[in-house]
XYZ file of C-alpha atoms in Angstrom:
63
model
C -27.111 -24.164 6.829
C -24.172 -23.462 4.519
C -26.343 -21.270 2.313
C -27.413 -19.163 5.288
C -23.827 -18.667 6.455
C -22.644 -17.782 2.955
C -25.584 -15.380 2.502
C -24.863 -13.738 5.839
C -21.157 -13.334 5.046
C -22.018 -11.901 1.644
C -24.481 -9.425 3.161
C -21.984 -8.302 5.814
C -19.271 -7.918 3.176
C -21.568 -5.826 0.987
C -22.667 -3.576 3.851
C -19.100 -2.989 5.006
C -17.872 -2.469 1.448
C -20.548 0.071 0.571
C -20.064 1.783 3.917
C -16.354 2.199 3.256
C -16.979 3.648 -0.182
C -19.489 6.155 1.159
C -17.203 7.089 4.036
C -14.225 7.578 1.729
C -16.271 9.692 -0.658
C -17.814 11.884 2.060
C -14.786 12.329 4.315
C -15.793 15.422 6.269
C -12.211 16.249 7.257
C -11.122 16.597 3.654
C -12.661 18.888 1.075
C -11.335 16.733 -1.757
C -8.296 17.212 -3.902
C -7.037 20.694 -4.506
C -6.076 21.817 -7.986
C -2.387 21.869 -7.049
C -2.568 18.232 -5.929
C -4.214 17.168 -9.168
C -2.100 19.236 -11.541
C 0.560 16.602 -12.215
C -2.099 13.995 -13.060
C -3.966 16.447 -15.254
C -0.756 17.251 -17.135
C -0.286 13.553 -17.857
C -3.856 13.146 -19.105
C -4.024 16.430 -21.042
C -0.478 17.210 -22.220
C -1.606 19.771 -24.812
C -3.605 21.928 -22.380
C -1.995 24.833 -20.582
C -2.356 25.359 -16.839
C -5.039 28.037 -17.169
C -7.271 25.742 -19.248
C -6.729 22.930 -16.755
C -7.679 25.198 -13.860
C -10.843 26.283 -15.657
C -11.734 22.636 -16.383
C -11.064 21.699 -12.756
C -13.302 24.497 -11.487
C -16.097 23.499 -13.863
C -15.924 19.891 -12.675
C -15.398 20.527 -8.950
C -17.088 23.846 -8.382
């Protein structure tokens, strides 16, 4: 009986967890992050790149 309850709780947790990830990734009200929102993070990760190179990289990655 305990195994069935634990299995059921695990399955429910997995379904809800995966559902949340998919929902967060495909949020229809948000087109994703804009370049301006990501710029400060990109500057931290790529301090030697100028803004034009970062914009080109962003467009290549995000279309």
